Amino acid sequence: QVQLVESGGGSVQAGGSLRLSCAASGYTTCMSWFRQAPGKEREAIATIYTGDGYTWYADSVKGRFTISRLNAKNTVDLQMNSLKPEDTAMYYCAAGDRFYRCARGEHDYWGRGTQVTVSS
Protein backbone atom coordinates (compact mmCIF):
# COMPACT_ATOMS: atom_id res chain seq x y z
CA GLN A 1 0.00 0.00 0.00
CA VAL A 2 3.03 2.26 0.44
CA GLN A 3 5.29 3.19 -2.44
CA LEU A 4 8.63 4.89 -1.95
CA VAL A 5 10.83 6.69 -4.43
CA GLU A 6 14.35 7.81 -3.54
CA SER A 7 16.28 10.60 -5.19
CA GLY A 8 19.36 12.70 -4.61
CA GLY A 9 22.13 10.14 -4.90
CA GLY A 10 25.31 10.89 -6.73
CA SER A 11 29.06 11.22 -6.45
CA VAL A 12 30.84 13.56 -4.07
CA GLN A 13 34.33 14.01 -2.71
CA ALA A 14 35.19 13.17 0.88
CA GLY A 15 34.08 15.91 3.23
CA GLY A 16 31.23 16.92 1.00
CA SER A 17 27.48 16.72 1.49
CA LEU A 18 24.47 15.20 -0.18
CA ARG A 19 20.77 15.30 0.55
CA LEU A 20 18.67 12.25 -0.19
CA SER A 21 14.93 12.46 -0.47
CA CYS A 22 12.25 9.79 -0.16
CA ALA A 23 8.76 10.51 -1.39
CA ALA A 24 6.07 8.30 0.10
CA SER A 25 2.62 7.53 -1.15
CA GLY A 26 0.35 5.98 1.42
CA TYR A 27 0.29 6.07 5.20
CA THR A 28 3.51 5.48 7.11
CA THR A 29 4.24 5.09 10.81
CA CYS A 30 8.00 5.09 10.43
CA MET A 31 10.43 5.80 7.64
CA SER A 32 14.06 4.81 7.61
CA TRP A 33 17.19 4.93 5.56
CA PHE A 34 19.28 1.80 5.07
CA ARG A 35 22.47 1.32 3.14
CA GLN A 36 24.37 -1.61 1.74
CA ALA A 37 27.89 -1.62 0.39
CA PRO A 38 29.28 -4.46 -1.73
CA GLY A 39 30.21 -7.43 0.43
CA LYS A 40 28.62 -5.96 3.53
CA GLU A 41 25.34 -6.47 5.35
CA ARG A 42 22.48 -4.05 4.94
CA GLU A 43 22.71 -1.45 7.68
CA ALA A 44 19.95 0.67 9.18
CA ILE A 45 21.32 4.18 9.60
CA ALA A 46 18.40 6.45 10.48
CA THR A 47 14.72 6.22 11.39
CA ILE A 48 12.01 8.76 11.98
CA TYR A 49 8.58 8.07 13.45
CA THR A 50 6.35 10.17 11.27
CA GLY A 51 3.75 10.83 13.96
CA ASP A 52 5.81 12.33 16.76
CA GLY A 53 9.09 12.95 14.95
CA TYR A 54 11.21 10.68 17.15
CA THR A 55 14.51 9.89 15.45
CA TRP A 56 17.16 7.20 15.77
CA TYR A 57 20.64 7.05 14.26
CA ALA A 58 23.24 4.38 13.91
CA ASP A 59 26.53 5.13 15.60
CA SER A 60 28.27 5.10 12.23
CA VAL A 61 26.41 8.21 11.07
CA LYS A 62 25.38 9.96 14.27
CA GLY A 63 26.47 13.57 14.27
CA ARG A 64 26.93 13.64 10.50
CA PHE A 65 23.54 12.60 9.09
CA THR A 66 20.14 14.09 9.88
CA ILE A 67 16.79 12.57 9.02
CA SER A 68 13.79 14.86 8.79
CA ARG A 69 10.25 14.81 7.52
CA LEU A 70 8.88 17.43 5.19
CA ASN A 71 5.29 17.06 6.30
CA ALA A 72 3.69 19.16 3.61
CA LYS A 73 5.21 16.98 0.90
CA ASN A 74 5.00 13.60 2.70
CA THR A 75 8.71 13.34 2.13
CA VAL A 76 11.62 12.27 4.33
CA ASP A 77 15.08 13.65 3.70
CA LEU A 78 18.49 12.46 4.79
CA GLN A 79 21.03 15.25 5.01
CA MET A 80 24.50 13.73 4.85
CA ASN A 81 27.44 15.89 5.86
CA SER A 82 31.14 15.20 6.27
CA LEU A 83 30.88 12.25 3.94
CA LYS A 84 33.58 9.61 4.03
CA PRO A 85 34.59 7.00 1.45
CA GLU A 86 33.17 4.34 3.75
CA ASP A 87 29.74 5.93 3.30
CA THR A 88 29.75 4.68 -0.29
CA ALA A 89 26.76 2.38 -0.67
CA MET A 90 23.36 1.92 -2.17
CA TYR A 91 20.94 3.83 0.03
CA TYR A 92 17.39 2.58 0.45
CA CYS A 93 14.33 4.25 1.87
CA ALA A 94 12.05 1.96 3.84
CA ALA A 95 8.77 2.38 5.68
CA GLY A 96 6.36 0.64 7.99
CA ASP A 97 2.71 1.28 8.65
CA ARG A 98 2.35 -0.61 11.93
CA PHE A 99 3.96 0.66 15.10
CA TYR A 100 4.80 -2.73 16.56
CA ARG A 101 6.83 -3.62 13.51
CA CYS A 102 8.55 -0.25 13.43
CA ALA A 103 9.46 -0.71 17.09
CA ARG A 104 11.09 -4.04 16.19
CA GLY A 105 13.12 -2.45 13.42
CA GLU A 106 11.08 -4.17 10.73
CA HIS A 107 10.07 -2.45 7.53
CA ASP A 108 7.56 -3.70 5.01
CA TYR A 109 7.97 -1.27 2.13
CA TRP A 110 11.15 -0.50 0.25
CA GLY A 111 12.30 1.84 -2.44
CA ARG A 112 14.60 0.74 -5.22
CA GLY A 113 17.59 2.60 -3.87
CA THR A 114 19.90 5.40 -4.91
CA GLN A 115 23.66 5.14 -5.21
CA VAL A 116 25.98 7.32 -3.14
CA THR A 117 29.65 7.31 -4.01
CA VAL A 118 32.21 9.19 -1.95
CA SER A 119 35.68 9.50 -3.41
CA SER A 120 38.86 10.11 -1.45
Coordinates of C-alpha atoms in Angstrom, one line a residue:
Q1 CA 0.0 0.0 0.0
V2 CA 3.0 2.3 0.4
Q3 CA 5.3 3.2 -2.4
L4 CA 8.6 4.9 -2.0
V5 CA 10.8 6.7 -4.4
E6 CA 14.4 7.8 -3.5
S7 CA 16.3 10.6 -5.2
G8 CA 19.4 12.7 -4.6
G9 CA 22.1 10.1 -4.9
G10 CA 25.3 10.9 -6.7
S11 CA 29.1 11.2 -6.4
V12 CA 30.8 13.6 -4.1
Q13 CA 34.3 14.0 -2.7
A14 CA 35.2 13.2 0.9
G15 CA 34.1 15.9 3.2
G16 CA 31.2 16.9 1.0
S17 CA 27.5 16.7 1.5
L18 CA 24.5 15.2 -0.2
R19 CA 20.8 15.3 0.6
L20 CA 18.7 12.2 -0.2
S21 CA 14.9 12.5 -0.5
C22 CA 12.3 9.8 -0.2
A23 CA 8.8 10.5 -1.4
A24 CA 6.1 8.3 0.1
S25 CA 2.6 7.5 -1.2
G26 CA 0.3 6.0 1.4
Y27 CA 0.3 6.1 5.2
T28 CA 3.5 5.5 7.1
T29 CA 4.2 5.1 10.8
C30 CA 8.0 5.1 10.4
M31 CA 10.4 5.8 7.6
S32 CA 14.1 4.8 7.6
W33 CA 17.2 4.9 5.6
F34 CA 19.3 1.8 5.1
R35 CA 22.5 1.3 3.1
Q36 CA 24.4 -1.6 1.7
A37 CA 27.9 -1.6 0.4
P38 CA 29.3 -4.5 -1.7
G39 CA 30.2 -7.4 0.4
K40 CA 28.6 -6.0 3.5
E41 CA 25.3 -6.5 5.3
R42 CA 22.5 -4.0 4.9
E43 CA 22.7 -1.5 7.7
A44 CA 20.0 0.7 9.2
I45 CA 21.3 4.2 9.6
A46 CA 18.4 6.5 10.5
T47 CA 14.7 6.2 11.4
I48 CA 12.0 8.8 12.0
Y49 CA 8.6 8.1 13.4
T50 CA 6.4 10.2 11.3
G51 CA 3.8 10.8 14.0
D52 CA 5.8 12.3 16.8
G53 CA 9.1 12.9 14.9
Y54 CA 11.2 10.7 17.1
T55 CA 14.5 9.9 15.5
W56 CA 17.2 7.2 15.8
Y57 CA 20.6 7.1 14.3
A58 CA 23.2 4.4 13.9
D59 CA 26.5 5.1 15.6
S60 CA 28.3 5.1 12.2
V61 CA 26.4 8.2 11.1
K62 CA 25.4 10.0 14.3
G63 CA 26.5 13.6 14.3
R64 CA 26.9 13.6 10.5
F65 CA 23.5 12.6 9.1
T66 CA 20.1 14.1 9.9
I67 CA 16.8 12.6 9.0
S68 CA 13.8 14.9 8.8
R69 CA 10.3 14.8 7.5
L70 CA 8.9 17.4 5.2
N71 CA 5.3 17.1 6.3
A72 CA 3.7 19.2 3.6
K73 CA 5.2 17.0 0.9
N74 CA 5.0 13.6 2.7
T75 CA 8.7 13.3 2.1
V76 CA 11.6 12.3 4.3
D77 CA 15.1 13.6 3.7
L78 CA 18.5 12.5 4.8
Q79 CA 21.0 15.2 5.0
M80 CA 24.5 13.7 4.9
N81 CA 27.4 15.9 5.9
S82 CA 31.1 15.2 6.3
L83 CA 30.9 12.2 3.9
K84 CA 33.6 9.6 4.0
P85 CA 34.6 7.0 1.4
E86 CA 33.2 4.3 3.8
D87 CA 29.7 5.9 3.3
T88 CA 29.8 4.7 -0.3
A89 CA 26.8 2.4 -0.7
M90 CA 23.4 1.9 -2.2
Y91 CA 20.9 3.8 0.0
Y92 CA 17.4 2.6 0.4
C93 CA 14.3 4.2 1.9
A94 CA 12.1 2.0 3.8
A95 CA 8.8 2.4 5.7
G96 CA 6.4 0.6 8.0
D97 CA 2.7 1.3 8.7
R98 CA 2.4 -0.6 11.9
F99 CA 4.0 0.7 15.1
Y100 CA 4.8 -2.7 16.6
R101 CA 6.8 -3.6 13.5
C102 CA 8.6 -0.3 13.4
A103 CA 9.5 -0.7 17.1
R104 CA 11.1 -4.0 16.2
G105 CA 13.1 -2.5 13.4
E106 CA 11.1 -4.2 10.7
H107 CA 10.1 -2.4 7.5
D108 CA 7.6 -3.7 5.0
Y109 CA 8.0 -1.3 2.1
W110 CA 11.1 -0.5 0.2
G111 CA 12.3 1.8 -2.4
R112 CA 14.6 0.7 -5.2
G113 CA 17.6 2.6 -3.9
T114 CA 19.9 5.4 -4.9
Q115 CA 23.7 5.1 -5.2
V116 CA 26.0 7.3 -3.1
T117 CA 29.7 7.3 -4.0
V118 CA 32.2 9.2 -1.9
S119 CA 35.7 9.5 -3.4
S120 CA 38.9 10.1 -1.5

